[in-house]
Structure formats: C-alpha cells, structure tokens
Amino acid sequence: MTREQISEFCVTSLANVLRVSKDRIETGTKFTRLGLDSAMLIYVMMELEEKLDLELSTDDFYDYPTVDALSDYLSEKRAARSAA
C-alpha cells in the first residue's frame, strides 16, 4: 500500500467518524482542529490497525498530528516491517 493509499484511507476513515464529506478533510490540519476527540481517535486507530496490519498507539496521533504526517509515518512503518 502506497503512502497515497494510506492517506486516502485515513481521510475516508476520518470523514466517516466525523460525519463529514471527504473533501472537508484538510490533510495538513491537525486532528484536534478537525474535531477528532479521544473516542473517535480510538475508532480511527482501530480501523487503521486492521486495514494496514500494524499495531498503533494513541501517541502516534499526537506525534504525527495530521493526515500528512501520519501517512508518512505509517508508510515508513509498513516499509520497515516489510524489509525485516
């Protein structure tokens, strides 16, 4: 899965949980500014874990607080796991 595909999945998941259209999700905007609360974050995290077959932590969303930053991190994490 490419970084762009990961980003698209993040946007789709966020749009679903926030109940907005995907075009309302700005990939450079912090999750908190988008309206994501802790319960929603857990839901998005679980979807990403299942879709990407990765183990994530809520800290990842604070360390990488935008779709762009999180997508970069997740694509690197998948690449590192594939190389191992």
XYZ file of C-alpha atoms in Angstrom:
84
model
C 0.000 0.000 0.000
C 1.443 3.347 -1.053
C 1.645 6.482 1.052
C -1.128 7.989 -1.093
C -3.381 4.982 -0.486
C -2.717 5.215 3.245
C -3.543 8.919 3.161
C -6.773 8.255 1.262
C -7.790 5.593 3.770
C -7.050 7.987 6.664
C -9.194 10.686 5.030
C -12.047 8.228 4.428
C -11.914 6.942 7.985
C -11.818 10.456 9.455
C -14.695 11.613 7.243
C -16.791 8.642 8.372
C -16.156 9.160 12.070
C -16.589 12.946 11.864
C -19.670 12.545 9.631
C -18.413 14.977 7.002
C -17.599 14.620 3.327
C -14.054 13.594 2.424
C -13.404 16.912 0.693
C -13.818 18.664 4.066
C -10.761 16.845 5.474
C -7.658 19.001 5.029
C -4.651 16.666 5.181
C -2.405 19.338 6.709
C -4.832 20.260 9.507
C -4.287 18.868 12.995
C -6.714 16.152 14.059
C -7.911 18.236 17.017
C -8.772 21.140 14.684
C -10.782 18.732 12.536
C -12.874 17.892 15.619
C -11.455 14.454 16.415
C -11.938 13.577 20.078
C -10.378 10.712 22.044
C -13.220 8.247 21.389
C -13.145 8.978 17.662
C -9.366 8.663 17.661
C -9.623 5.122 19.073
C -12.094 4.167 16.351
C -9.873 5.564 13.576
C -6.813 3.908 15.142
C -8.555 0.512 15.193
C -9.597 0.875 11.537
C -6.041 1.764 10.524
C -4.599 -1.139 12.506
C -6.937 -3.565 10.792
C -6.502 -2.133 7.290
C -2.708 -1.757 7.490
C -1.974 -4.764 9.706
C 0.040 -2.555 12.070
C -0.030 -2.035 15.805
C -0.604 1.615 16.627
C -0.795 3.709 19.762
C -2.833 6.805 20.525
C 0.528 8.554 20.951
C 1.095 8.117 17.203
C -1.786 10.530 16.573
C -0.177 13.124 18.855
C 3.332 12.581 17.487
C 2.012 12.763 13.904
C -0.986 15.117 14.308
C -2.075 15.477 10.662
C -3.111 13.089 7.910
C 0.050 14.024 6.001
C 2.382 13.365 8.939
C 0.597 10.179 9.998
C 0.551 8.820 6.434
C 4.306 9.404 6.107
C 4.919 7.630 9.415
C 2.634 4.689 8.602
C 4.113 4.161 5.146
C 7.625 4.145 6.661
C 6.500 1.731 9.389
C 4.998 -0.647 6.810
C 8.130 -0.438 4.645
C 10.370 -1.186 7.646
C 8.233 -4.174 8.597
C 8.283 -5.489 5.026
C 12.083 -5.164 4.895
C 12.539 -7.090 8.160
